[in-house]
XYZ file of C-alpha atoms in Angstrom:
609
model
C 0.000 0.000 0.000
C 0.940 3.438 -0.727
C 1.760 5.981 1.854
C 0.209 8.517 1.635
C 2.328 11.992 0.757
C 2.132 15.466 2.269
C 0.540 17.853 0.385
C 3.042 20.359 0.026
C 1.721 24.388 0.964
C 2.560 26.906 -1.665
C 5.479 29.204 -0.773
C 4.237 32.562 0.977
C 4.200 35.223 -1.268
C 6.249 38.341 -0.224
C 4.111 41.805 0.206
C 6.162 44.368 -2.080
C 4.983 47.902 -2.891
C 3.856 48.505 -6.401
C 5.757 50.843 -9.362
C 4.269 54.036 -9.564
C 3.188 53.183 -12.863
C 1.393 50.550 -12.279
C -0.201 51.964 -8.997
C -1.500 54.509 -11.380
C -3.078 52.381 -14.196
C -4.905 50.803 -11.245
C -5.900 54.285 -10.343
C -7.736 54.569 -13.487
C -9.620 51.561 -13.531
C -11.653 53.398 -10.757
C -11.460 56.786 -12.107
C -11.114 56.173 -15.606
C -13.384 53.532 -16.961
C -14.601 55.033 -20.516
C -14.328 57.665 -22.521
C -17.642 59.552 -20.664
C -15.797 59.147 -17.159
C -12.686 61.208 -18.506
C -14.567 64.076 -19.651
C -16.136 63.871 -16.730
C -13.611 64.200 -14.878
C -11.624 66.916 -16.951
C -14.724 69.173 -17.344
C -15.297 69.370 -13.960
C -11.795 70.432 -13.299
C -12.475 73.603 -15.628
C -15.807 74.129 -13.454
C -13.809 74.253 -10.196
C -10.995 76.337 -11.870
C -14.336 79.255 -12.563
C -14.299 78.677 -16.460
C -17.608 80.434 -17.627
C -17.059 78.642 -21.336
C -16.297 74.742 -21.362
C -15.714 73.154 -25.273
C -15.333 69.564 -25.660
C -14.399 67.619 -29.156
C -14.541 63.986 -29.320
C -12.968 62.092 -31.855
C -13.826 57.830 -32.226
C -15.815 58.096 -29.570
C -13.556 59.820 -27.495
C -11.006 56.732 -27.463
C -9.016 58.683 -30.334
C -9.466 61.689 -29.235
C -10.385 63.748 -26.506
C -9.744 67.737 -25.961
C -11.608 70.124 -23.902
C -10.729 73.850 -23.437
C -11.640 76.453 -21.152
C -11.125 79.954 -19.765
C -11.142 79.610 -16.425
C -8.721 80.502 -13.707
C -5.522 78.290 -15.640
C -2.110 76.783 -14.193
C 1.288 78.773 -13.667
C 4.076 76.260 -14.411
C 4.621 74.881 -11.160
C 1.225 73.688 -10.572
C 1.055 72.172 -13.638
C 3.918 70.219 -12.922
C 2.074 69.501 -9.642
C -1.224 68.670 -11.337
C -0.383 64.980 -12.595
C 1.246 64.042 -9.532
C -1.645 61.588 -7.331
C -3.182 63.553 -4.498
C -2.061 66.811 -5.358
C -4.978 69.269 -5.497
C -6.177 72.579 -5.453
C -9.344 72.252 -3.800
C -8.826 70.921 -0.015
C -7.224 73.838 1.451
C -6.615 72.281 4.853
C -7.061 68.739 5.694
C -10.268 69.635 8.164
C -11.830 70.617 4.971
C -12.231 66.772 3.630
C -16.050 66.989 5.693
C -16.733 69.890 4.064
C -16.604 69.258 0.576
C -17.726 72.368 -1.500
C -16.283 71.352 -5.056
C -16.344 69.011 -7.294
C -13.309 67.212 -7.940
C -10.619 66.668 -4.724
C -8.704 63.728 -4.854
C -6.477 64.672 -7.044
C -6.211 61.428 -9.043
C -8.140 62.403 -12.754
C -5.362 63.457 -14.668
C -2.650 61.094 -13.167
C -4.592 58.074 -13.573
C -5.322 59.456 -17.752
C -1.967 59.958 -18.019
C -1.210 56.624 -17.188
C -3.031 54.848 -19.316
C -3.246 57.411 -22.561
C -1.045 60.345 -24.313
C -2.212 63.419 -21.758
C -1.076 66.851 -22.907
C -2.072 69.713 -20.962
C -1.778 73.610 -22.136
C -2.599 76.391 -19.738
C -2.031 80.080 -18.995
C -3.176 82.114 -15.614
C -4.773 85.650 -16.338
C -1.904 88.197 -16.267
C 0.423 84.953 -17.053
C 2.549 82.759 -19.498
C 1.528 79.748 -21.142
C 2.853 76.548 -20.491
C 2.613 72.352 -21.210
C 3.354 69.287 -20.016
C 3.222 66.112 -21.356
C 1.693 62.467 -20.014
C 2.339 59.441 -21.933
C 1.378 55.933 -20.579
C 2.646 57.187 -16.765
C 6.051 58.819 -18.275
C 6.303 62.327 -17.303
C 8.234 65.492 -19.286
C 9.490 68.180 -18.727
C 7.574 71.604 -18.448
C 7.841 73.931 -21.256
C 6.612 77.138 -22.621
C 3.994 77.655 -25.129
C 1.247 79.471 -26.306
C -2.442 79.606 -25.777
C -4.904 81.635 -24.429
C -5.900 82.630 -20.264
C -7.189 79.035 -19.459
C -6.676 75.350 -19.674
C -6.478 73.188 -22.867
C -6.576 69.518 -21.979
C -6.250 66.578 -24.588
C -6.352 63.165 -24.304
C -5.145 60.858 -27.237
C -5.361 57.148 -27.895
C -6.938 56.116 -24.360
C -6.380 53.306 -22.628
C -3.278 52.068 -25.163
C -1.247 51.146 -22.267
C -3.834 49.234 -20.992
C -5.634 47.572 -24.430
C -7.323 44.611 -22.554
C -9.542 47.572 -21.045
C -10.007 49.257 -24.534
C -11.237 46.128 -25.521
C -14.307 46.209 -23.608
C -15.253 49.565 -24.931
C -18.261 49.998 -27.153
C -18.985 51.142 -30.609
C -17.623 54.802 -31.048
C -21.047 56.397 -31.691
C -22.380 54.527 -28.275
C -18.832 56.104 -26.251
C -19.555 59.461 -27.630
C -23.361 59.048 -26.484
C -22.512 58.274 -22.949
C -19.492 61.109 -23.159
C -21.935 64.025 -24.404
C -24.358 62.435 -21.641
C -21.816 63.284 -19.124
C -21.184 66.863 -20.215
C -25.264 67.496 -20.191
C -25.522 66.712 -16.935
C -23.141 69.019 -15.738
C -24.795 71.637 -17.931
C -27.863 71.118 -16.314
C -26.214 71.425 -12.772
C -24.241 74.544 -14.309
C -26.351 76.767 -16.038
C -24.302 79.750 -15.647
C -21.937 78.089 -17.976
C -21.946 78.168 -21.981
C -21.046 74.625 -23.295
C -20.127 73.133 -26.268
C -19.696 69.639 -27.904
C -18.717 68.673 -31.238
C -18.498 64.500 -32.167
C -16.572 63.884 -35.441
C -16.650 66.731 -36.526
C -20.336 68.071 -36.105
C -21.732 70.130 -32.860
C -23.662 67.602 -30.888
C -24.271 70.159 -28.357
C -24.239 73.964 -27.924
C -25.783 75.186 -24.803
C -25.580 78.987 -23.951
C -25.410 80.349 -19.844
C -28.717 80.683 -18.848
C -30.516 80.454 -15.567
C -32.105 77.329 -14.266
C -35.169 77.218 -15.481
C -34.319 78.219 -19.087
C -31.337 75.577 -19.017
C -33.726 72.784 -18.047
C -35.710 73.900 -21.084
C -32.496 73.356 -22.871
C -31.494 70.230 -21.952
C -34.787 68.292 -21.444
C -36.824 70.099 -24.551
C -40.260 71.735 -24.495
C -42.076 68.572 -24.227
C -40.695 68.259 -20.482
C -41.060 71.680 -20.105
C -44.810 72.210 -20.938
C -45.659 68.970 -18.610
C -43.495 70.479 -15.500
C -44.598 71.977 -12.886
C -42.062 74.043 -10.177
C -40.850 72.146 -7.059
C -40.009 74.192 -4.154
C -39.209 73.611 -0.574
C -37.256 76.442 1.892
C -36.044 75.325 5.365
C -33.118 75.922 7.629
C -30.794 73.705 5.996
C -32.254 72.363 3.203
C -33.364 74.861 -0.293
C -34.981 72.163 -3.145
C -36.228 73.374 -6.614
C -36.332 72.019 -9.989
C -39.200 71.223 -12.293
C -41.085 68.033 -12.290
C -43.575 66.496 -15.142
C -46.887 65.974 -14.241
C -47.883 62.166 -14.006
C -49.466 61.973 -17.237
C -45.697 62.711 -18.805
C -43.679 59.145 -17.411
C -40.661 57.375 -19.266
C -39.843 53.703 -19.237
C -36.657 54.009 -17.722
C -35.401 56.513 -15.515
C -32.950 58.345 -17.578
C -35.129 61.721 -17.313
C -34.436 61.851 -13.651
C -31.938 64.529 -13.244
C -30.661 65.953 -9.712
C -28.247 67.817 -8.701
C -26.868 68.327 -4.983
C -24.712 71.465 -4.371
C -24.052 71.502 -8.061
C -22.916 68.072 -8.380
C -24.800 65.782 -11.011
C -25.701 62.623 -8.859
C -27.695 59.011 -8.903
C -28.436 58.733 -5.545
C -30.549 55.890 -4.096
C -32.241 57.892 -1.620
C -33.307 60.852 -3.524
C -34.281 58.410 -6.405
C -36.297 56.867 -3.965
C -37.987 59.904 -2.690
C -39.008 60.141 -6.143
C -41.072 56.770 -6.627
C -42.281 57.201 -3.271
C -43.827 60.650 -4.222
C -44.775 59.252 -7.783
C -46.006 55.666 -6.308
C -49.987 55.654 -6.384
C -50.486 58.392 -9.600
C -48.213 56.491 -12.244
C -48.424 53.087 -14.008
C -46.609 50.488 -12.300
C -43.736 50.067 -15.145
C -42.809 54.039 -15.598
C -41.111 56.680 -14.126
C -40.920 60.186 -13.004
C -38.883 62.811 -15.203
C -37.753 65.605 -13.070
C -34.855 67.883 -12.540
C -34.085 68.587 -9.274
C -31.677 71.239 -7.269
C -30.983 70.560 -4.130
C -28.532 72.714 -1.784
C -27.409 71.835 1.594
C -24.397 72.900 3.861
C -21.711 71.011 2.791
C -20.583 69.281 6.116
C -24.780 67.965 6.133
C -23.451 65.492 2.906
C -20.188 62.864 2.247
C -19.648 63.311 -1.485
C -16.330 60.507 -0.927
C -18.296 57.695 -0.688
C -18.105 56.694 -4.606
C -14.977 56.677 -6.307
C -16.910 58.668 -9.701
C -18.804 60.664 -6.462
C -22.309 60.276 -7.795
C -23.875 58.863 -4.741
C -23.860 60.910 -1.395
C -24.884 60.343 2.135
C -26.652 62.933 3.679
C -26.059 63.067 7.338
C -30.076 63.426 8.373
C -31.129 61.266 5.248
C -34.643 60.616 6.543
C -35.297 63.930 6.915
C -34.141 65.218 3.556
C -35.798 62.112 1.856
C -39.141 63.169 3.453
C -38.735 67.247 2.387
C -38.108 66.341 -1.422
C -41.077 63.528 -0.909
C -43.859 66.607 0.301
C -42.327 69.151 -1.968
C -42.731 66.513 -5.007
C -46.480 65.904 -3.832
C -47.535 69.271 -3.108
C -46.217 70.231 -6.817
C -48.011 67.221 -8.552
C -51.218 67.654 -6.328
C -52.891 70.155 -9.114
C -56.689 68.758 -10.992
C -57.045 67.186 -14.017
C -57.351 70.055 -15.674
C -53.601 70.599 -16.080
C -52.697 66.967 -17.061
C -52.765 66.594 -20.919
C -50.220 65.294 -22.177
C -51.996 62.825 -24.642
C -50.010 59.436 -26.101
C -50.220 59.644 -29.682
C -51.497 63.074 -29.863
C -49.606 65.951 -30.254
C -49.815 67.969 -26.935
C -50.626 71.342 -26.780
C -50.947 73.996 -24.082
C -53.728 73.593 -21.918
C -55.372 76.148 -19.988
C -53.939 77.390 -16.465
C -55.752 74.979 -13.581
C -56.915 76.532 -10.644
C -54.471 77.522 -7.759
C -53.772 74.413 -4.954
C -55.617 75.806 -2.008
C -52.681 76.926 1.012
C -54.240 74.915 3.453
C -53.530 71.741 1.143
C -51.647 69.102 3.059
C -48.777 67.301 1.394
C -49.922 64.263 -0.489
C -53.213 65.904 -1.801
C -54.831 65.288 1.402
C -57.491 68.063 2.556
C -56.735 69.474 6.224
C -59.051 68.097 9.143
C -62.491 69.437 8.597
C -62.691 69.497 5.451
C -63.354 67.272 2.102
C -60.246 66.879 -1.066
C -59.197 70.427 -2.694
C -62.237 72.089 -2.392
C -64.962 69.664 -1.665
C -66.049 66.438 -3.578
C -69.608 66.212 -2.050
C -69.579 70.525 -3.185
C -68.328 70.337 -6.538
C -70.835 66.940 -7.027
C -73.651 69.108 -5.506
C -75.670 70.278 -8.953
C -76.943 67.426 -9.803
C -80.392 66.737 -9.836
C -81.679 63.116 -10.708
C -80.116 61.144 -9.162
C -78.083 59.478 -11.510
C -75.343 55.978 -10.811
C -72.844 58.745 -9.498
C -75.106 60.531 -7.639
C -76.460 57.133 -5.913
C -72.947 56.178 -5.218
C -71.831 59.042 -3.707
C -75.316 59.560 -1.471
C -75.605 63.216 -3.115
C -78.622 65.151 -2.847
C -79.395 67.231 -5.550
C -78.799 71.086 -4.595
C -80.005 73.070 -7.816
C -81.602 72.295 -11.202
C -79.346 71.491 -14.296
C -78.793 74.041 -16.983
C -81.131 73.574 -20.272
C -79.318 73.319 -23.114
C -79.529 76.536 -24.807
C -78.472 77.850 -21.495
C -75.306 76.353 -21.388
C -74.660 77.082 -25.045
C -74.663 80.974 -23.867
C -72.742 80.411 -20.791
C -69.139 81.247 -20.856
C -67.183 78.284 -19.715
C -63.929 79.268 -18.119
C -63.437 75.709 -16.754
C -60.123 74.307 -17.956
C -62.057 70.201 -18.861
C -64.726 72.651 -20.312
C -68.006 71.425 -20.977
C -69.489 67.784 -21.871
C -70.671 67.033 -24.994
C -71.487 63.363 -24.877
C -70.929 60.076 -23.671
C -68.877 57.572 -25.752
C -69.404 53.812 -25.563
C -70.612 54.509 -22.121
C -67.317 55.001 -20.836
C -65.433 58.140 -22.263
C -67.141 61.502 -21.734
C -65.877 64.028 -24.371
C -65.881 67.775 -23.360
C -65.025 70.969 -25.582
C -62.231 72.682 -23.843
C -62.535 76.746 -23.620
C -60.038 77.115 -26.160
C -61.740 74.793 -28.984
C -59.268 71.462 -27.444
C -61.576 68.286 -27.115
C -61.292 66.643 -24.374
C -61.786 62.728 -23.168
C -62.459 61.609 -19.519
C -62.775 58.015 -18.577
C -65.066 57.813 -16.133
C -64.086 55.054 -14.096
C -60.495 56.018 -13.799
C -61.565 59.720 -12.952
C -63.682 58.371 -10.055
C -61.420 56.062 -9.035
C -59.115 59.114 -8.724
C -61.992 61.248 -6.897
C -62.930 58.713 -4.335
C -59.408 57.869 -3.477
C -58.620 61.338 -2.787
C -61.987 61.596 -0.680
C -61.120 58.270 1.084
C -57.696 59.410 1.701
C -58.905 62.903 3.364
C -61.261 60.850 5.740
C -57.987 58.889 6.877
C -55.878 62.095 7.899
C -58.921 63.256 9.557
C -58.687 60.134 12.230
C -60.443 57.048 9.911
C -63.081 56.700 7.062
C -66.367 56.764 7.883
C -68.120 53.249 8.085
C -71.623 52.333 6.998
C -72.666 49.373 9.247
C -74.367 46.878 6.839
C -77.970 46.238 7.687
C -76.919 42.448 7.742
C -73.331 41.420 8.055
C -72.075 40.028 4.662
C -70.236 36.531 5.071
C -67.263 35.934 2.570
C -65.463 32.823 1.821
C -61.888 32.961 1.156
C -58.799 30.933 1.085
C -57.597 30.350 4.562
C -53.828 32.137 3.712
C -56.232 35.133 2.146
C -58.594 34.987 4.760
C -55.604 34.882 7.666
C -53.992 37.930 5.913
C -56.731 39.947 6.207
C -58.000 38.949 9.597
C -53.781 40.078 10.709
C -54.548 43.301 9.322
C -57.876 43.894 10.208
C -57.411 46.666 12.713
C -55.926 48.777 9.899
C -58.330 47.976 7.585
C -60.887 49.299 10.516
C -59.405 52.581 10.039
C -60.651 52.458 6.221
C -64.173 52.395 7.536
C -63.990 48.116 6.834
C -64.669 46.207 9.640
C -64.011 42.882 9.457
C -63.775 39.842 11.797
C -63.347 35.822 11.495
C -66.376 33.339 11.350
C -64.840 30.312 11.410
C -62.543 28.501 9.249
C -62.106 30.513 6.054
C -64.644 32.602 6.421
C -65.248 36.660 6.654
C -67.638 38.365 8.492
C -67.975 41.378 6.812
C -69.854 44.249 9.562
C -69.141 47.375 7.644
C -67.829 49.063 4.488
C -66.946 52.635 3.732
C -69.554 54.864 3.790
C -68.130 56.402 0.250
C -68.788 52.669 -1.561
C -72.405 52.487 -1.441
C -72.852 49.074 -0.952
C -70.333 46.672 -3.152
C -70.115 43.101 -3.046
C -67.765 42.676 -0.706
C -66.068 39.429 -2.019
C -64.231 40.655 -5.256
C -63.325 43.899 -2.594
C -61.263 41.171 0.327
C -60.064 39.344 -2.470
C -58.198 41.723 -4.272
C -57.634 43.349 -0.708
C -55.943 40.295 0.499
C -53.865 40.320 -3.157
C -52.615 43.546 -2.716
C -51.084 42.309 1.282
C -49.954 39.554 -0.322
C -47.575 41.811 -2.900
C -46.500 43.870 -0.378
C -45.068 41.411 1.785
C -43.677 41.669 4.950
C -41.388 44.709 4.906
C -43.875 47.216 3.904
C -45.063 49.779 6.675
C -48.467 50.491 7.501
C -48.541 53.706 5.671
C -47.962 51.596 2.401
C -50.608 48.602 3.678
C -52.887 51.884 3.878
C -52.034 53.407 0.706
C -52.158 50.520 -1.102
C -55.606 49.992 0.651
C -57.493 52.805 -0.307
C -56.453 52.500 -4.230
C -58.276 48.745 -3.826
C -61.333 50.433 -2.291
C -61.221 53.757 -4.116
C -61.365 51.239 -7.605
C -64.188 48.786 -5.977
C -66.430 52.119 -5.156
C -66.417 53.748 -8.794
C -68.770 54.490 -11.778
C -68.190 51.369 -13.941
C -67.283 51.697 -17.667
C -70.908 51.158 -19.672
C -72.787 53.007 -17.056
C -75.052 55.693 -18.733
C -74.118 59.239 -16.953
C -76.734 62.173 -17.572
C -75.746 65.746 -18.700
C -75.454 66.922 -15.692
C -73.476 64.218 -14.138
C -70.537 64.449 -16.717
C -70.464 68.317 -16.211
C -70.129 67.782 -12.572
C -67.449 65.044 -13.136
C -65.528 67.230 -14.783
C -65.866 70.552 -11.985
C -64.385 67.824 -9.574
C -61.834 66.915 -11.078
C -60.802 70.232 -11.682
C -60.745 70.802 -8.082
C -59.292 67.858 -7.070
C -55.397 66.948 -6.676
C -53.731 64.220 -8.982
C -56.847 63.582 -10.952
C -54.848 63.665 -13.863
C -54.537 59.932 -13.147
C -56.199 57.058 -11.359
C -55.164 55.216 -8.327
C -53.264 53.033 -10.711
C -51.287 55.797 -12.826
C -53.361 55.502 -15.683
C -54.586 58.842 -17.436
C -57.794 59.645 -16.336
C -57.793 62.510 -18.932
C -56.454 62.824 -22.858
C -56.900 66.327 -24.391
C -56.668 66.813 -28.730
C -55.985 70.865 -29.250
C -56.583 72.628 -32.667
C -52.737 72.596 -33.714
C -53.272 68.420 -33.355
C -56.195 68.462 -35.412
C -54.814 70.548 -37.964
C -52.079 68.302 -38.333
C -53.506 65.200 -38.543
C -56.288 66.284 -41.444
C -53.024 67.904 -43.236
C -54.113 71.390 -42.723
C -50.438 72.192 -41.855
């Protein structure tokens, strides 16, 4: 037999401290890892240096090519021998200063880690100055010399990444690395509007942007389509100034590319302000889409770490909870307008619709009305003219206040509504209206009620709980015993929503009350989809989500059905509610509750121009 031999351990490799060189190129991978992230990183520097003119020209995608030029502040000859050494930097005065980060670049390892891994030449001249170069070629330094060029900083990049080709090789097609390197440089328009900026791509201007203020740079960069859906987001407070534009919910994107923010003028993807976003968005957009908005957010500079990331485009604010809630009200109480300023219509060419009435300053954030008081101005009010009592009306439990107009009456009334007046009912489901500037305009009713009953429900909640209608004889449901156990486990919440609810053995519900807003549903398809919804959550969600979530189930379950006949009067009044109403520019499920056709659409689509 065999003995069996030792297995022998490898030797113990010896710790050794890397070349410069190589320390450098490994630099880069971080810093440098396309094209995009090396303008990035150069433009920037000409921000911090005060430039009020950036240009940027691209050639193969920026792997052939890369030179951008400014006129800021420029480089004297010693600090431009300094500025491709590794953590050498202009912009951390003292070392305290590292927790109070106020520009953008600091490390001090951009140009260094390009120069190690591409041909890095770098021109510059202070005001009052000379001009001088240096030269970077796969880590090897030169010598300083004179030159010529004008006050400023000329910095070009050729043949990136040749010192490193197994990175070049996972580049993409030139046209795709100039996409993602003109991306770059919008973004820090957008956060820089004081700035002119300029990008040409083989040899044509792919983007010419001149200084402007916020507002009118947004305009630039997202286009008028984004524009004419925004609306302004504000908030003020001690330590914490947000504004920006955001689009209404009828204007949503598939991905989230259209989200732009800024924090103390630093383009950023952060997770928690992207999340304050779908938060604020969650229950008026289609599950699937996303929010475009460009935000501005300043804060003091020790509040946020900006060195958390080595490209520095996520942050961590040092009260996060309490800046994610401030950019979560300010997005609500922005979007919280009626349905007469949502439409923006898919397939239709948009145009401008009419001013909606002012959000009333005792609006709470959310669209919730304060206590006392019934959804932006009063569902039950603006429901009020009706007179027979139509399906709405007997849904609702409306009495009839006044007699409807006659016809010839409202021919001669001036309409100054922005939904206008109804004209008809189509296929018993779409009510078409004649806006007061000749636009028509279609309503489906179901999703509009959806909207206004949610909004109602959700007022009843802040006021303390939704007001229950006992039913004359308890309803008995039967479900599936994980359905019916789900429920039961939430069934003091789902007391607050004016359902009252309680086990009768086995599988079975005992229905006692419903919300007095429903009329009188059958309550099985309601716990079903009730106990579907719980189900999705899961676990982890909070109790403000279980209730959210909640009232969209009921607010659909309560509604005027598609193919029930409305009268005159009852689409008019639909229309004055959700006017005064907040997010009915979509349901409970982020579908558009409202599509609007103007004159310039017609006109186009019959050929007339």
């Amino acid at each position: 037999m065999d003995s069996v031999r030792p297995v022998e351990s490898p030797p113990r490799p010896a710790i050794r401290r890397l070349p410069e060189t190589t320390a450098n190129r490994i630099a880069a991978g971080e810093v440098v890892e396309r094209p995009a992230a090396a303008v990035k990183e150069i433009v920037e520097n000409a921000l911090d240096a005060g430039a009020t003119r950036v240009s940027v020209v691209l050639d193969g995608g920026g792997m052939d090519r890369i030179l951008v030029e400014d006129d800021g502040c420029g480089m004297d000859a010693a600090d431009l021998a300094l500025a491709i050494e590794r953590h050498a930097t202009s912009k951390l005065p003292e070392e305290a200063t590292l927790f109070r980060i106020a520009t953008l670049g600091f490390r001090g390892e951009a140009l260094p880690s390009i120069g190690a891994v591409a041909r890095l030449a770098i021109t510059s001249r202070p005001a009052g100055g000379s001009a001088h170069r240096i030269a970077v070629e796969g880590g090897r330094v030169a010598e300083v010399t004179p030159a010529a060029g004008p006050p400023g900083t000329r910095v070009e990049v050729r043949d990136l990444f040749f010192a490193t080709p197994a990175r070049r090789k996972f580049l993409r097609h030139p046209r795709t690395e100039a996409e993602h390197a003109i991306e770059a440089v919008r973004r820090l328009a957008l956060a820089w509007p004081g700035v002119a900026f300029r990008v040409e791509s083989e040899g044509r201007e792919a983007l010419a942007l001149a200084a402007a203020d916020w507002e009118g740079r947004i305009r630039q960069v997202l286009g008028p389509g984004f524009a004419a859906a925004a609306v302004p987001v504000e908030a003020v407070g001690a330590a914490l100034d947000l504004r920006g534009l955001a689009a209404l919910p009828s204007y949503t994107r598939p991905t989230t590319a259209a989200q732009h923010l800024v924090v103390n003028n630093r383009p950023v993807r952060d997770p928690l302000l992207r999340v304050a976003l779908r938060v604020a968005f969650r229950d008026v957009i289609e599950a699937g889409r996303h929010p475009a908005a460009a935000l501005f957010l300043t804060v003091p500079p020790e509040s946020v770490d900006v060195n958390v990331h080595p490209m520095k485009t996520e942050l961590r604010f040092r009260e996060g909870e309490a800046v994610r809630g401030a950019v979560i009200s300010a997005l609500r109480r922005a979007i919280a307008v009626g349905g007469g300023a949502a439409v923006a219509v898919a397939g239709w060419s948009p145009g401008p619709a009419p001013a909606p009435p002012p959000p009333r300053p005792d609006a709470l954030p959310g669209g919730a009305a304060p206590s006392g008081g019934s959804p932006a101005g009063g569902f039950a009010e603006a429901m009020a003219p009706l007179q027979a009592p139509g399906p709405m009306q007997r849904a609702l439990g409306l009495v009839p206040a006044a007699p409807p107009r006659s016809a010839a009456q409202a021919e001669r009334a001036p309409d100054h509504h922005p939904l206008g007046r109804a004209l008809a009912q189509i296929l018993e489901t779409y009510v078409l209206a004649e806006a007061p500037d000749g636009a028509l305009v279609l309503v489906d009713q179901h999703a509009a009620h959806e909207r206004l009953t949610h909004e109602a429900l959700s007022a009843q909640l802040v006021e303390g709980g939704v007001r229950a209608q006992p039913l004359l004889l308890p309803a008995v449901v039967d479900l599936p015993a994980r359905d019916a156990a789900r429920l039961l486990e939430h069934a003091p919440a789902l007391a607050r929503l004016g359902l009252e609810i309680e086990g009768f053995g086995g599988a079975a519900v005992l229905v006692r009350a419903l919300p007095a807003l429903l009329g009188t549903p059958d309550p099985a398809p309601l716990l079903a989809d009730l106990a579907e919804e719980l189900a999705e959550l899961g676990e982890a969600a909070s109790l403000q989500q279980r209730l959210d979530a909640a009232v969209a189930r009921l607010a659909c379950h309560g509604s005027v059905r598609a193919g029930r006949r409305l009268l005159p009067a009852e689409m008019d009044a639909l229309l004055r509610a959700m006017e005064a109403t907040p997010r009915a520019a979509t349901c409970s499920h982020g579908r558009p509750t409202v599509l609007r056709l103007d004159a310039a659409a017609l006109e186009r689509m019959f050929g007339r121009r």
